[in-house]
Coordinates of N, CA and C and ligand atoms in Angstrom, one line a residue:
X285 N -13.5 -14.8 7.9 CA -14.5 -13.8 7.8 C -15.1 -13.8 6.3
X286 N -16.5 -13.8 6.3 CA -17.3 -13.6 4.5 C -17.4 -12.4 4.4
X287 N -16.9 -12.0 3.2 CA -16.7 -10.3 3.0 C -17.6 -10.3 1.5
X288 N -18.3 -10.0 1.6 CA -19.9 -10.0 0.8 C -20.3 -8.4 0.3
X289 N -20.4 -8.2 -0.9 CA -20.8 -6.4 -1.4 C -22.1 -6.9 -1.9
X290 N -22.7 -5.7 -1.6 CA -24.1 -5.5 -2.7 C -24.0 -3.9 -3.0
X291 N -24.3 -4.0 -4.3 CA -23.9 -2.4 -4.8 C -25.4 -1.5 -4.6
X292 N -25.4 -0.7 -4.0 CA -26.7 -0.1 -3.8 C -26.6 1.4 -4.1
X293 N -28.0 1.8 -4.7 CA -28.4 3.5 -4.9 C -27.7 3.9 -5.8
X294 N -28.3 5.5 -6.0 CA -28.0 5.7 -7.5 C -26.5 6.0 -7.3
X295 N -26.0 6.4 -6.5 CA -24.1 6.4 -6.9 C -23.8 5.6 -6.7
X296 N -24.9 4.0 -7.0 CA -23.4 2.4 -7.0 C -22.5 2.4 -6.1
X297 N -23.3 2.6 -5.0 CA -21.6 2.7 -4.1 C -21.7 0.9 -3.3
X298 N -20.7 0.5 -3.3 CA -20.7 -0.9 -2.5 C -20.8 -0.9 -1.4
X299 N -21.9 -1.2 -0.7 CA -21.8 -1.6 0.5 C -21.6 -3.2 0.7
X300 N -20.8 -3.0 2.4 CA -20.5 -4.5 2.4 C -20.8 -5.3 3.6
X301 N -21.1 -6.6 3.6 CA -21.6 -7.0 5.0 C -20.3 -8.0 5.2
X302 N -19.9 -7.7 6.8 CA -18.4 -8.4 6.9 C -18.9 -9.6 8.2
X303 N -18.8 -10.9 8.1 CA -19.5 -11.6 8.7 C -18.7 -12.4 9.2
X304 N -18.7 -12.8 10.4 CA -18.4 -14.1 11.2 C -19.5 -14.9 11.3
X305 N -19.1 -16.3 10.5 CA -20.4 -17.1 9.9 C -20.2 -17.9 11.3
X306 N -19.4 -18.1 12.1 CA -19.3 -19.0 13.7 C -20.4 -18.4 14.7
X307 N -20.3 -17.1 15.1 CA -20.7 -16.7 15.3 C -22.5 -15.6 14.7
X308 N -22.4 -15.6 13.6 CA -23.5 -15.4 13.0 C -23.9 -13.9 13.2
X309 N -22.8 -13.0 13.1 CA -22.5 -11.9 13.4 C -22.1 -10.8 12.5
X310 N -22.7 -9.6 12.3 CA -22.0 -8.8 11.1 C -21.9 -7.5 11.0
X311 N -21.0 -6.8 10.5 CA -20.6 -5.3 10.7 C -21.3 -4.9 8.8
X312 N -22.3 -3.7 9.4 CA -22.1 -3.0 7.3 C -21.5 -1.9 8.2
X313 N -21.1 -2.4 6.3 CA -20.1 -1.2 5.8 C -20.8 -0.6 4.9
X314 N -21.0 1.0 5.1 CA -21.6 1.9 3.6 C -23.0 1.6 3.2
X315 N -24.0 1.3 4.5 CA -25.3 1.1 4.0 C -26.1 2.4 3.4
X316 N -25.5 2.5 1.9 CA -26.0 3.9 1.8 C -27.3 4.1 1.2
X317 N -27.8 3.7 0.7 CA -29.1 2.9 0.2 C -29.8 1.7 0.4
X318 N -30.9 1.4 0.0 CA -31.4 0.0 -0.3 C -31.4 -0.9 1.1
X319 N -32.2 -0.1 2.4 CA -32.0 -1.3 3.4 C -32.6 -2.5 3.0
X320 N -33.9 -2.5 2.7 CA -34.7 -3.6 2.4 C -33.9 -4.6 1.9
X321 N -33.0 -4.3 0.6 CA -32.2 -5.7 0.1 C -30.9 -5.8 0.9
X322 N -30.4 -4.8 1.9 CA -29.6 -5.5 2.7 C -29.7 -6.6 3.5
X323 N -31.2 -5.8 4.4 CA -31.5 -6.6 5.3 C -32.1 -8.3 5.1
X324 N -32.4 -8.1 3.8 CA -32.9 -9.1 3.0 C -31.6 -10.5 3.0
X325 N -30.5 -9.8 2.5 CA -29.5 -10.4 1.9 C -28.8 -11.1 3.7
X326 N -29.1 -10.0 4.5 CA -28.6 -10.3 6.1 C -29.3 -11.5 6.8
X327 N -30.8 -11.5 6.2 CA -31.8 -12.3 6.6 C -31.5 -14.0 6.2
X328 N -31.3 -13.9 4.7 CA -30.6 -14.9 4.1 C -29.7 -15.9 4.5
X329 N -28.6 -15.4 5.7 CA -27.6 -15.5 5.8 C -27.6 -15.8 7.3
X330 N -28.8 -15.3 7.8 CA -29.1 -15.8 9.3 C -28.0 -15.2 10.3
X331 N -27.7 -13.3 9.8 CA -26.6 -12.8 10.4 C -27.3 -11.7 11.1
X332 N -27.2 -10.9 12.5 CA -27.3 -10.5 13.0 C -26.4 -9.1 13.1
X333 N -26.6 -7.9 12.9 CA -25.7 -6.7 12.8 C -25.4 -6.0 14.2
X334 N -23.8 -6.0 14.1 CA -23.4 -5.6 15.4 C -22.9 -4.3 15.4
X335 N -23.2 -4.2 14.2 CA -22.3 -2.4 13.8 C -22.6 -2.5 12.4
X336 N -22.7 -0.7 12.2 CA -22.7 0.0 11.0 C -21.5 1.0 11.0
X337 N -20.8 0.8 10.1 CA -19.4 1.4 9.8 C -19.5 2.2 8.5
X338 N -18.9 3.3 8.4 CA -19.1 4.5 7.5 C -18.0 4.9 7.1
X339 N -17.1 4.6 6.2 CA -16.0 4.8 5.7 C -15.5 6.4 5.8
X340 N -16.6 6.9 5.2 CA -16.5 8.6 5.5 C -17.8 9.1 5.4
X341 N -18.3 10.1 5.4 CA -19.1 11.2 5.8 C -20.3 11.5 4.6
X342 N -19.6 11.1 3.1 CA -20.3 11.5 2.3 C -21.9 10.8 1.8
X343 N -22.4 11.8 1.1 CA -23.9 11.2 1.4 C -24.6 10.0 0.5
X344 N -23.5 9.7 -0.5 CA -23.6 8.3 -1.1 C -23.3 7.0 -0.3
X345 N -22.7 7.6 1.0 CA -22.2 6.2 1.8 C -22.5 6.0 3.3
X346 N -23.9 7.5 3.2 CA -24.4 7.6 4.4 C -26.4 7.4 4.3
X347 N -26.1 7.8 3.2 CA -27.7 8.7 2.9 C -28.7 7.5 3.6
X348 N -28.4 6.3 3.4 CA -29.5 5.0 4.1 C -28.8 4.8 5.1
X349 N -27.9 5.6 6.1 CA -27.2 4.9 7.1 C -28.7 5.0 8.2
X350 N -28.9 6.4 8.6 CA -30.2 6.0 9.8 C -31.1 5.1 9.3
X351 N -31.9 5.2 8.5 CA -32.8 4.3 8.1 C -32.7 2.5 8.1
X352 N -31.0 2.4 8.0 CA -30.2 1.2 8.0 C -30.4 0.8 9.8
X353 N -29.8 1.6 10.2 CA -29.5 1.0 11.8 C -30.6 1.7 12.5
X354 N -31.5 2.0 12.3 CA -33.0 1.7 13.3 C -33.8 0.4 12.8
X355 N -34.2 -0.1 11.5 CA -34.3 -1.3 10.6 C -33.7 -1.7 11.5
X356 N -32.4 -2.2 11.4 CA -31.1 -3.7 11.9 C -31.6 -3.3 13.2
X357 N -31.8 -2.6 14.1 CA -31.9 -2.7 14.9 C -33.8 -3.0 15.8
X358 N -34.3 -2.5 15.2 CA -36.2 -3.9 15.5 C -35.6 -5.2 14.8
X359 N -35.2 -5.8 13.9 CA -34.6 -6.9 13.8 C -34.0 -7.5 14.8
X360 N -33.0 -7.3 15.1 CA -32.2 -7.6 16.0 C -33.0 -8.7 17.3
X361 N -32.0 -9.6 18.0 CA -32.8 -10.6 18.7 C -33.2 -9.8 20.3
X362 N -32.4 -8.8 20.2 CA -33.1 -8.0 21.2 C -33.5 -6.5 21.0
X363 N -34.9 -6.9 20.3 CA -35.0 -5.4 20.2 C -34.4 -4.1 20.6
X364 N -34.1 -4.4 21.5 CA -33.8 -2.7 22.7 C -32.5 -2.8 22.7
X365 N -31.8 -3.8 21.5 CA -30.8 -3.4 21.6 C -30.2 -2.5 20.7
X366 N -29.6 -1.4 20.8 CA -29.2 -0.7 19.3 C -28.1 -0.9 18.8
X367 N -27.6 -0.3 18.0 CA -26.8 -1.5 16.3 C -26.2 0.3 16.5
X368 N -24.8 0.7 16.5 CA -23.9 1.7 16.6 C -23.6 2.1 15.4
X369 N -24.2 3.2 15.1 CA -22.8 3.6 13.8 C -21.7 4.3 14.2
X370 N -20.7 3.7 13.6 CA -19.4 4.5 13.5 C -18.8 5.3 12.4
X371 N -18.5 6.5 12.7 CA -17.7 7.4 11.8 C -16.9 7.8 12.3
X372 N -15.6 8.5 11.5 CA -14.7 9.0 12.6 C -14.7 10.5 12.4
X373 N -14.4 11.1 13.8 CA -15.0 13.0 14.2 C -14.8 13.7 13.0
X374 N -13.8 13.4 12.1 CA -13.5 14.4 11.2 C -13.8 14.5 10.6
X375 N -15.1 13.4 10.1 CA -16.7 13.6 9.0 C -17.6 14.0 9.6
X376 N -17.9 14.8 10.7 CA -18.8 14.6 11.5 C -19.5 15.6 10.5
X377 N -19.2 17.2 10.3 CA -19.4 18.2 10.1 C -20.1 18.0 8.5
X378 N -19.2 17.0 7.7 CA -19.9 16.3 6.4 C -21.0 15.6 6.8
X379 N -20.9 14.9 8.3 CA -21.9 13.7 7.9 C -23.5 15.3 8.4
X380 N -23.4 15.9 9.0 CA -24.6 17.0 9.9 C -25.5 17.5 8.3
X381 N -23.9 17.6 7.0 CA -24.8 18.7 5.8 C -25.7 17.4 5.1
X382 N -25.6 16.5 5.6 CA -26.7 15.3 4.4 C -27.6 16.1 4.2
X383 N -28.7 16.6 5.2 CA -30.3 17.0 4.7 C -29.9 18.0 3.3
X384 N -29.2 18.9 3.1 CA -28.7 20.0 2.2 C -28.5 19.0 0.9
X385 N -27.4 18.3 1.3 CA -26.8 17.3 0.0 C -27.7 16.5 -0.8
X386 N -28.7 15.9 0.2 CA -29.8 14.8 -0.2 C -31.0 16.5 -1.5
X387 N -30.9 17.2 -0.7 CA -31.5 18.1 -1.5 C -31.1 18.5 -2.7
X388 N -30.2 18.9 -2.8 CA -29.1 19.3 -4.1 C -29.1 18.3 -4.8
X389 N -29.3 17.1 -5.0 CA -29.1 16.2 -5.8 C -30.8 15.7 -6.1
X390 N -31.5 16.2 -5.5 CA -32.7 16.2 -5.7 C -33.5 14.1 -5.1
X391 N -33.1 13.7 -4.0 CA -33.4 12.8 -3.5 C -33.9 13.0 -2.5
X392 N -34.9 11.8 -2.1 CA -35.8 12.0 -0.9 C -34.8 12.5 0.6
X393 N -35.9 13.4 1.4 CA -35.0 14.0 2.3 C -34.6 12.9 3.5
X394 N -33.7 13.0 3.7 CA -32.7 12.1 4.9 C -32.0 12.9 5.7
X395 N -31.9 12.2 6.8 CA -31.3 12.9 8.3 C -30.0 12.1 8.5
X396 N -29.2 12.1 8.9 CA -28.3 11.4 9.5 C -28.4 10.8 10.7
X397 N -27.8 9.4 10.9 CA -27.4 9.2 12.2 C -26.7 9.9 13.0
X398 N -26.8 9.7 14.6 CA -25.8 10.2 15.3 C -24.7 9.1 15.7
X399 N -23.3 9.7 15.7 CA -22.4 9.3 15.6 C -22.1 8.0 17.0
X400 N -22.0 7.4 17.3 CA -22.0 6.5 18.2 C -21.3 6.0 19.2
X401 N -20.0 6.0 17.7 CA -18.4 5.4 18.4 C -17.4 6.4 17.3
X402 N -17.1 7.1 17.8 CA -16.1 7.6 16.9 C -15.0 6.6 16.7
X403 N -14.8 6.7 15.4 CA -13.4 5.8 14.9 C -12.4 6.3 15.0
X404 N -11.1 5.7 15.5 CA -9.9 6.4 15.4 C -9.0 5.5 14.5
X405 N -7.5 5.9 14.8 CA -6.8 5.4 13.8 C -6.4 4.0 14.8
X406 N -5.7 2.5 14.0 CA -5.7 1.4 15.2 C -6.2 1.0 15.7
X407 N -7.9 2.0 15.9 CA -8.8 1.0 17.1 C -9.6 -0.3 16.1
X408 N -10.0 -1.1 16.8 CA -10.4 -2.0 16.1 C -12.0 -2.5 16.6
X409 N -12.5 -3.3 15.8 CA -13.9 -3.5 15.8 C -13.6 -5.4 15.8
X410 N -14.8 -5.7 17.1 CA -14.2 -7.2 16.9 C -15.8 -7.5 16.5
X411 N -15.5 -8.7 16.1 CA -17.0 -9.6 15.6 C -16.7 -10.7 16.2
X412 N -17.0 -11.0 17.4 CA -16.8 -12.6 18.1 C -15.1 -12.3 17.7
X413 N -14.6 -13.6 16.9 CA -13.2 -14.3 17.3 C -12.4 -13.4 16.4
X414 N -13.1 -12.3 15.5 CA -12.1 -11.9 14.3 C -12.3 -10.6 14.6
X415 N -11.4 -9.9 13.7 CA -11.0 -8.1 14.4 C -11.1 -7.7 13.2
X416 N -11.1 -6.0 13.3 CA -11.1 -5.8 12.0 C -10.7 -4.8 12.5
X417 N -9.6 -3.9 11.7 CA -8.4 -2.9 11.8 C -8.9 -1.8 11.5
X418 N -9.4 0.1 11.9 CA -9.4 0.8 11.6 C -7.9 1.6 11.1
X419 N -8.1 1.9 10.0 CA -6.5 2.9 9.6 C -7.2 3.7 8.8
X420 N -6.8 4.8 10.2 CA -7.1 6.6 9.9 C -6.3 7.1 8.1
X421 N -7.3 7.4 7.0 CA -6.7 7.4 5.6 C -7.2 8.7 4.9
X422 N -6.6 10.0 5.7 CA -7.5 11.5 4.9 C -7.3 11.9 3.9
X423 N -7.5 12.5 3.4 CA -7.5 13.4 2.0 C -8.7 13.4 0.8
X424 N -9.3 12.5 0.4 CA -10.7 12.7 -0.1 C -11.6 13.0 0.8
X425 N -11.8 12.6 2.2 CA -12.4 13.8 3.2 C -11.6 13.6 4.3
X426 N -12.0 14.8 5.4 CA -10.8 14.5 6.7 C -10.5 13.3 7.5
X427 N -12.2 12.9 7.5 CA -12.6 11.6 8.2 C -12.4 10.1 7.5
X428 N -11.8 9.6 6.3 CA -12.3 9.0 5.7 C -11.3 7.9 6.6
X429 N -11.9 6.3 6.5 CA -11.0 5.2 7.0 C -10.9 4.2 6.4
X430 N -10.0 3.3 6.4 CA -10.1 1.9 5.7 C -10.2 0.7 6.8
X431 N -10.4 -0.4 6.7 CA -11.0 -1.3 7.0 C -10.2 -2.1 6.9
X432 N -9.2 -2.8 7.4 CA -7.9 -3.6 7.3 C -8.7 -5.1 8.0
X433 N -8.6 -5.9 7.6 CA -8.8 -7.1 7.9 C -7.3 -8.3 7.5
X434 N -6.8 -8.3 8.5 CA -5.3 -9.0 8.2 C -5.4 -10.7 8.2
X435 N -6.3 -11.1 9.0 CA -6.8 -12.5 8.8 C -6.7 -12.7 7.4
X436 N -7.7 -12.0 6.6 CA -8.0 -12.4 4.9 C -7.2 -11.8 3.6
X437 N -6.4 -10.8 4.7 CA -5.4 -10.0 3.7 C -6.2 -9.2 3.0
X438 N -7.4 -8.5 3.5 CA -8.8 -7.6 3.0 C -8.5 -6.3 3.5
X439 N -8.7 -5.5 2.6 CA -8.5 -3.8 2.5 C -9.8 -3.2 2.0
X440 N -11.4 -2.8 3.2 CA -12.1 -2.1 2.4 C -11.2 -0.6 2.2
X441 N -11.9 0.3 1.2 CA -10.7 1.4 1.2 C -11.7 2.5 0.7
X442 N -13.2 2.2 1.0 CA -14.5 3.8 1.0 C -14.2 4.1 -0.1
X443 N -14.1 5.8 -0.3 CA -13.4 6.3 -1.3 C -12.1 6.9 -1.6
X444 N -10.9 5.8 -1.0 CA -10.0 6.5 -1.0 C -9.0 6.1 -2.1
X445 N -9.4 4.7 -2.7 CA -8.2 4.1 -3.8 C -9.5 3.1 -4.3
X446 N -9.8 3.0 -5.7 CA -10.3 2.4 -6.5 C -9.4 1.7 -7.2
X447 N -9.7 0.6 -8.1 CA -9.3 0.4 -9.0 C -8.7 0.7 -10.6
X448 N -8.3 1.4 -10.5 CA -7.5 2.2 -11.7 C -7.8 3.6 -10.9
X449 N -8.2 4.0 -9.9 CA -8.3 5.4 -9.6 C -7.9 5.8 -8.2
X450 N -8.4 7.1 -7.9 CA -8.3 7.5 -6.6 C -9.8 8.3 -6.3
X451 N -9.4 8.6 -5.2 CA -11.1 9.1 -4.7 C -11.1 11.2 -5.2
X452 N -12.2 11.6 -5.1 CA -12.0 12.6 -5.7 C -11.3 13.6 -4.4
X453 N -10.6 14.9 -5.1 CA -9.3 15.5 -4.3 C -9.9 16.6 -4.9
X454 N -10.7 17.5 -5.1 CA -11.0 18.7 -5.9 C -12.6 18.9 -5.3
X455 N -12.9 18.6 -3.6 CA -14.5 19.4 -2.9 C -14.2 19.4 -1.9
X456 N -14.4 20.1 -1.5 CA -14.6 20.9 -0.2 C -13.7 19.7 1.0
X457 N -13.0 20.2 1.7 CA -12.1 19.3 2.6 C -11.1 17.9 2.3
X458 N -11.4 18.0 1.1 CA -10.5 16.9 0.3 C -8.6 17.8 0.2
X459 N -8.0 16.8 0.0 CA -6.3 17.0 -0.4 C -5.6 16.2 -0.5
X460 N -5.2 17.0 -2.4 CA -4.3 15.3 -3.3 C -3.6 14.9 -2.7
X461 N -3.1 15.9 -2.1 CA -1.5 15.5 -1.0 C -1.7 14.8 0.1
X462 N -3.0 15.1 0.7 CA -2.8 13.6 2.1 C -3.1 12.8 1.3
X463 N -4.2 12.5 0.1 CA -4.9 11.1 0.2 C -3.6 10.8 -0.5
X464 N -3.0 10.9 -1.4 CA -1.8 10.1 -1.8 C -0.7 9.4 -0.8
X465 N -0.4 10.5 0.4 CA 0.4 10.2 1.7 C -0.8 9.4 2.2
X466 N -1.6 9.2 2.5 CA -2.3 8.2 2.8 C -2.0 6.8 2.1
X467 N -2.3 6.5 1.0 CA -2.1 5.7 0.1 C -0.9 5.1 0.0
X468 N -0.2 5.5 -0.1 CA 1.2 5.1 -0.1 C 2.1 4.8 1.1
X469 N 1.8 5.8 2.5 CA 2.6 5.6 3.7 C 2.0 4.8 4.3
X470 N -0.1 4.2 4.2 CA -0.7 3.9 4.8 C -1.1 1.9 4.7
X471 N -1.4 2.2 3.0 CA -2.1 1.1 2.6 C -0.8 0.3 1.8
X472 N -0.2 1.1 1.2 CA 0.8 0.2 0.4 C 1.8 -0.4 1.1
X473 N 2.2 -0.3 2.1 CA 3.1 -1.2 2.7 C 2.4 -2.1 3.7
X474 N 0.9 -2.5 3.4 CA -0.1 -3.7 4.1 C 0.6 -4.8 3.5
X475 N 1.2 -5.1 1.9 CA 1.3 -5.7 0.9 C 0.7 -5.4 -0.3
X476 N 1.5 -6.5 -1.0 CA 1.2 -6.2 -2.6 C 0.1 -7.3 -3.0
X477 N -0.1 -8.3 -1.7 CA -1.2 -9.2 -2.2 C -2.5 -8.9 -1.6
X478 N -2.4 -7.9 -1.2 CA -3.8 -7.5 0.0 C -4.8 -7.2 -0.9
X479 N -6.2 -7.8 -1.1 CA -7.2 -7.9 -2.1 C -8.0 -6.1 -1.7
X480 N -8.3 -5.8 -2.6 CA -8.6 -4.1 -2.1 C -10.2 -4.4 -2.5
X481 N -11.1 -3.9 -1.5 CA -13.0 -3.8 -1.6 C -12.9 -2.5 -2.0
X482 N -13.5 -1.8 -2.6 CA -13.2 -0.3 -2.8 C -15.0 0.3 -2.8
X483 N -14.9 1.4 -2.5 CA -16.6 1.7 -2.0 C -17.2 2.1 -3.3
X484 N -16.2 1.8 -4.6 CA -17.6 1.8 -6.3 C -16.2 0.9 -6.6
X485 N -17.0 0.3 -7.8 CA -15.6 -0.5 -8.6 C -15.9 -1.8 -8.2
X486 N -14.8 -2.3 -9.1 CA -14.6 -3.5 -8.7 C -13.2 -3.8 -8.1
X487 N -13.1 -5.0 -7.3 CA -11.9 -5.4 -6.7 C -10.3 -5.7 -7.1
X488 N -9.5 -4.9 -7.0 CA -8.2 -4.9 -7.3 C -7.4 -5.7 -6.1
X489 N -6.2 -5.2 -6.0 CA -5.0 -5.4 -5.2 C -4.0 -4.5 -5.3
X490 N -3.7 -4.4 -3.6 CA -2.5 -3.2 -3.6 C -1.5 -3.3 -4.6
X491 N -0.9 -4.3 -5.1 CA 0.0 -4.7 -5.8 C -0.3 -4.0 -7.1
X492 N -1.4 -4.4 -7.6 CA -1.7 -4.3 -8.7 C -1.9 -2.3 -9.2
X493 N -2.5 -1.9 -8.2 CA -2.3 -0.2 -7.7 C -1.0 0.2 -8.0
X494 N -0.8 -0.2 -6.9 CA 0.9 0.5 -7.0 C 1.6 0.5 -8.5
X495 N 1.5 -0.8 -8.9 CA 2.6 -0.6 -10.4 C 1.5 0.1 -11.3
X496 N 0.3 0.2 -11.2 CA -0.9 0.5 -12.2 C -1.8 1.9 -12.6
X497 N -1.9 2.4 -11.0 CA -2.8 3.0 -10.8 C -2.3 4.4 -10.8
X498 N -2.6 5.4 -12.0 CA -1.9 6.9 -13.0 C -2.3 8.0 -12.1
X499 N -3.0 7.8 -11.0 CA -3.3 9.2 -9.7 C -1.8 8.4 -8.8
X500 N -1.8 7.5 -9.0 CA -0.2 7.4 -7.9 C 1.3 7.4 -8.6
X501 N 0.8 8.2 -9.9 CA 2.5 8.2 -10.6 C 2.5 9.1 -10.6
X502 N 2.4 10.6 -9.9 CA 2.7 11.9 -9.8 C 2.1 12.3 -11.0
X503 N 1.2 12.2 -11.9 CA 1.3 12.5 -13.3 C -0.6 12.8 -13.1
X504 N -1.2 12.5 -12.9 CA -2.3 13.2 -12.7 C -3.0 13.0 -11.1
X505 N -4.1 14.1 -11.0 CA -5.0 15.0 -10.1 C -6.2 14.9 -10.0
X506 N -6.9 14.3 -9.4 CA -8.6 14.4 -9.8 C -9.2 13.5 -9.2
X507 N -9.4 12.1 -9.4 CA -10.0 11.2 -9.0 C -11.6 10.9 -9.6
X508 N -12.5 10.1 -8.7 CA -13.6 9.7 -8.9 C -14.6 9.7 -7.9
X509 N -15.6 10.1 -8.3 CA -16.8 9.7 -6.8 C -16.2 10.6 -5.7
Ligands
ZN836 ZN1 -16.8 10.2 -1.0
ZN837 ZN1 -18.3 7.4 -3.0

């Protein structure tokens, strides 16, 4: 599978296009901005979107999700076909406040998609011959998930584990104590060589987390984004 980021909108958040180049097939992840240069970069690539996947609810990783899958979807080889977003139920109530949030931050007003396929924990998303692993990961929001791809040894991980950081634990429905029990009961025993996509940042490894990363030494609280 090509696991491809383009960083888009003003919170830099990565969105990522996860492709089966056999098939010519592709799931985003986090279209939270900038359809035009996804679709661009999709177009390039002669890939076809079979899903929009939403790590969690918040509006830097949603804000271009409708706008994204009605686009990918007039694209598409069959019009009338629609392109699903998935979130899982427990952002639902985050993903409804976007119009408020898009406000508060003072950005053009956006609506959310409606939810499609709820994500659960285990279920999985296939793209033709390759799978891709949902694992249920809360505590920066209720709903948040990661993206396990065990073919490539690939961890997207939204905003739950950055690179030298963790996601933020201090707004509204967040808690240090799951996303850490998350992190550690969830993602760190995938391996220590598992390449981590993270939804801002650049690319680390569980490995490199675990012995590195100062939100997982009991010693500080807070996080990022
Ligand atoms: Zn977030
Ligand atoms: Zn974020």
């Amino acid at each position: 599978m090509r696991i491809e980021s383009l960083t888009v909108g003003p919170f830099a958040v990565n969105a990522y296009i996860l492709a089966n180049e056999s098939t010519s097939e592709a799931i985003v992840v986090d279209p939270g901005a900038d359809t035009e240069r996804l679709l661009a970069r999709l177009d390039a690539l002669g890939l076809r979107v079979r899903s929009v996947v939403a790590t969690h609810g918040h509006l830097a990783h949603v804000g271009g999700a409708r706008d994204f899958v009605e686009a990918a979807a007039r694209r598409s080889d069959a019009p009338s076909t629609p392109v699903p977003f998935c979130l899982h139920a427990d952002d639902a109530a985050i993903l409804a406040s976007l119009p408020e949030r898009a406000l508060l931050f003072g950005l053009p007003p956006a609506s959310p998609p409606g939810i499609d396929v709820e994500l659960s924990d285990s279920a999985t998303l296939e793209l033709g011959d390759e799978t891709v692993t949902i694992l249920h990961t809360p505590g920066h929001s209720p709903g948040s998930v990661c993206l396990w791809i065990e073919s490539e040894r690939a961890l997207l991980t939204g905003d739950v584990l950055f690179s030298g950081s963790v996601g933020r634990s201090d707004i509204e429905g967040s808690s240090a104590t799951r996303l850490v029990g998350s992190i550690r009961e969830r993602l760190f025993p995938l391996g220590d060589d598992v390449t981590v996509f993270p939804g801002h940042g650049s690319k680390t490894t569980l490995g490199n987390e675990r012995e590195t990363n100062p939100f997982l030494s009991g010693q500080l609280l807070g996080g990022d984004a």
